[in-house]
Coordinates of C-alpha atoms in Angstrom, one line a residue:
M4 CA 0.0 -0.1 -0.2
T5 CA 1.3 3.2 -0.9
K6 CA 1.7 5.7 1.3
A7 CA 1.2 9.2 0.5
R8 CA 0.8 12.9 2.1
T9 CA -1.0 15.1 -0.1
I10 CA -1.1 19.7 0.6
S11 CA -2.5 22.3 -0.6
F12 CA -2.6 25.4 -1.1
D13 CA -3.6 28.5 -3.4
L14 CA -0.1 30.2 -4.6
H15 CA 0.1 32.9 -6.9
V16 CA 1.6 33.2 -9.9
A17 CA 4.2 35.5 -12.1
Y18 CA 4.8 35.1 -15.8
S19 CA 3.1 31.5 -15.8
Q20 CA 5.9 29.9 -13.4
A21 CA 6.7 28.2 -10.0
Y22 CA 9.4 26.3 -9.5
L23 CA 9.5 23.4 -7.6
I24 CA 13.0 23.3 -6.0
D25 CA 15.6 21.1 -3.9
L26 CA 16.4 22.5 -0.7
I27 CA 20.5 23.4 -0.3
D28 CA 21.6 26.5 0.7
D29 CA 22.4 28.0 -2.3
A30 CA 19.3 26.6 -4.4
M31 CA 16.7 29.7 -5.9
G32 CA 14.8 29.6 -8.8
P33 CA 15.5 29.8 -12.2
G34 CA 15.7 33.5 -14.0
D35 CA 15.2 32.0 -17.4
L36 CA 13.2 29.5 -18.8
L37 CA 14.4 26.5 -18.7
D38 CA 14.7 24.2 -21.8
D39 CA 13.0 20.6 -22.7
H40 CA 13.2 17.6 -23.2
P41 CA 15.0 17.2 -26.4
T42 CA 13.4 14.4 -27.4
H43 CA 10.9 14.3 -24.9
P44 CA 9.3 16.8 -25.1
V45 CA 6.6 17.1 -22.4
G46 CA 5.9 21.1 -21.9
I47 CA 5.0 22.4 -18.9
I48 CA 7.3 21.2 -16.0
R49 CA 11.1 20.9 -17.7
V50 CA 14.6 20.2 -14.9
K51 CA 17.9 21.1 -14.4
D52 CA 19.9 21.3 -11.3
G53 CA 17.3 20.4 -8.6
I54 CA 14.9 23.4 -9.9
A55 CA 11.6 22.2 -11.7
F56 CA 10.5 24.6 -13.7
L57 CA 6.5 24.5 -13.3
V58 CA 4.5 26.0 -16.0
T59 CA 1.2 27.5 -15.2
G60 CA -2.6 28.6 -17.9
L61 CA -2.2 32.3 -16.1
H62 CA 0.0 35.2 -16.1
T63 CA 0.1 36.3 -13.1
G64 CA -2.8 35.5 -10.2
T65 CA -4.2 32.6 -7.8
V66 CA -4.2 28.4 -9.1
G67 CA -5.1 25.9 -6.7
F68 CA -1.7 23.2 -6.0
S69 CA -2.0 20.2 -4.2
A70 CA 2.3 18.7 -3.7
T71 CA 1.7 14.8 -2.9
V72 CA 5.3 13.0 -1.7
A73 CA 4.6 9.6 -1.3
D74 CA 6.3 6.1 -1.4
G75 CA 5.5 5.1 -3.9
D76 CA 3.5 5.5 -7.1
P77 CA 0.0 6.9 -6.2
G78 CA -1.7 6.3 -9.9
A79 CA -2.0 9.6 -12.0
D80 CA -5.8 11.5 -12.2
T81 CA -7.3 10.6 -15.2
D82 CA -10.8 11.8 -14.5
G83 CA -9.5 14.5 -12.8
Y84 CA -6.8 16.8 -14.5
E85 CA -7.0 17.4 -18.0
D86 CA -3.7 17.3 -18.7
I87 CA -0.2 14.8 -17.2
V88 CA 3.1 14.7 -18.1
E89 CA 5.8 13.3 -15.8
I90 CA 9.7 13.7 -15.8
S91 CA 12.7 12.7 -13.8
F92 CA 13.9 14.9 -11.0
K93 CA 16.6 14.7 -8.8
S94 CA 17.2 16.0 -5.4
T95 CA 20.5 15.9 -3.8
V96 CA 19.1 16.6 0.0
G97 CA 15.7 14.8 0.1
R98 CA 13.8 17.9 0.7
V99 CA 11.8 20.6 -1.3
S100 CA 10.3 24.2 -1.4
L101 CA 7.4 25.0 -4.2
L102 CA 8.8 28.7 -4.6
E103 CA 6.1 31.5 -6.0
W104 CA 7.9 33.5 -8.8
S105 CA 8.4 35.6 -5.9
P106 CA 11.5 34.1 -3.4
E107 CA 11.0 35.0 -0.4
V108 CA 8.2 32.7 -1.0
A109 CA 8.4 29.5 -0.2
H110 CA 5.8 26.5 0.6
D111 CA 7.0 23.5 2.1
L112 CA 6.8 20.4 1.2
P113 CA 6.7 17.3 2.9
D114 CA 9.9 15.5 3.6
L115 CA 10.9 13.1 0.7
T116 CA 10.2 9.5 1.3
T117 CA 13.8 8.7 0.3
G118 CA 16.3 10.9 0.8
P119 CA 17.9 12.3 -1.6
G120 CA 17.8 10.5 -5.2
W121 CA 15.6 10.2 -8.1
Y122 CA 12.4 11.3 -7.8
R123 CA 9.2 11.1 -10.8
L124 CA 7.5 13.9 -11.2
R125 CA 3.5 13.9 -12.8
Y126 CA 2.2 17.2 -12.9
H127 CA -1.4 17.2 -13.5
A128 CA -2.9 20.7 -15.2
R129 CA -6.9 21.5 -15.3
G130 CA -8.6 25.0 -16.5
M131 CA -4.8 25.6 -18.6
D132 CA -6.6 27.3 -21.7
E133 CA -9.4 28.4 -19.3
A134 CA -7.1 30.6 -17.9
R135 CA -4.1 31.8 -20.1
E136 CA -7.4 33.5 -22.0
A137 CA -8.9 35.2 -18.8
D138 CA -4.5 35.9 -18.3
T139 CA -4.4 37.5 -15.1
S140 CA -7.1 36.4 -12.3
A141 CA -7.3 36.8 -8.4
E142 CA -10.5 33.5 -8.5
I143 CA -8.6 30.4 -9.2
I144 CA -10.1 29.0 -12.5
D145 CA -6.4 26.4 -13.4
S146 CA -5.6 23.7 -10.7
Y147 CA -2.5 22.0 -10.2
L148 CA -1.4 19.2 -8.5
L149 CA 1.9 17.6 -8.0
Q150 CA 2.9 13.7 -7.3
I151 CA 6.3 13.4 -6.2
R152 CA 7.7 9.6 -5.6
P153 CA 11.3 7.5 -6.0
Q154 CA 11.8 6.6 -9.0
D155 CA 15.6 5.6 -10.5
E156 CA 15.5 7.9 -13.3
S157 CA 13.6 7.3 -16.5
Q158 CA 12.3 9.9 -20.1
P159 CA 9.7 11.6 -20.0
R160 CA 6.7 11.0 -20.6
V161 CA 3.3 12.7 -22.1
V162 CA 0.4 10.5 -19.8
K163 CA -2.5 12.9 -21.5
S164 CA -3.1 16.4 -23.2
T165 CA -6.1 17.0 -24.2
S166 CA -5.4 21.3 -23.6
K167 CA -4.1 24.1 -26.5
L168 CA -1.7 25.6 -23.6
L169 CA 0.2 22.3 -23.6
A170 CA 0.2 21.2 -26.9
M171 CA 2.0 24.8 -27.5
W172 CA 4.1 24.4 -25.1
R173 CA 5.5 20.6 -26.0
S174 CA 5.9 22.8 -30.0
A175 CA 7.5 25.2 -28.2
G176 CA 10.3 23.4 -26.5

């Protein structure tokens, strides 16, 4: 049986972005958009050196966000979300935080279940197209679920793709 811990919060975004960072002393969010995987693009999540760049539909405002840290695969929520992508992430310390656009605002996530090592990030998105059309909003239009579980490094993959925005990000590289 998979053990999992989920936390939910409102996440303020600007420029359609937030960052998952490995909690090392000098960690900060990236200044620029990270490159997508060259042969298996997933578009809305990109990783490099202990940082995951998460793309949202809303440009500026508040999105709904949940993060689940599990010791095994909790399963993708294919009924509850329109888009789902996966990518590998290496943690050097076994602790991560989700940063808003302003690096002073961080949401600490539960400790990773097996400490330092490789993890799989499964990023779920709902309402991206509607949020992109609205551009800015104090009301929640789009929502996200990030699942984090131990797994050896493997190729990124798209589990489910229905939004125009995910298709655009995947083709943008």
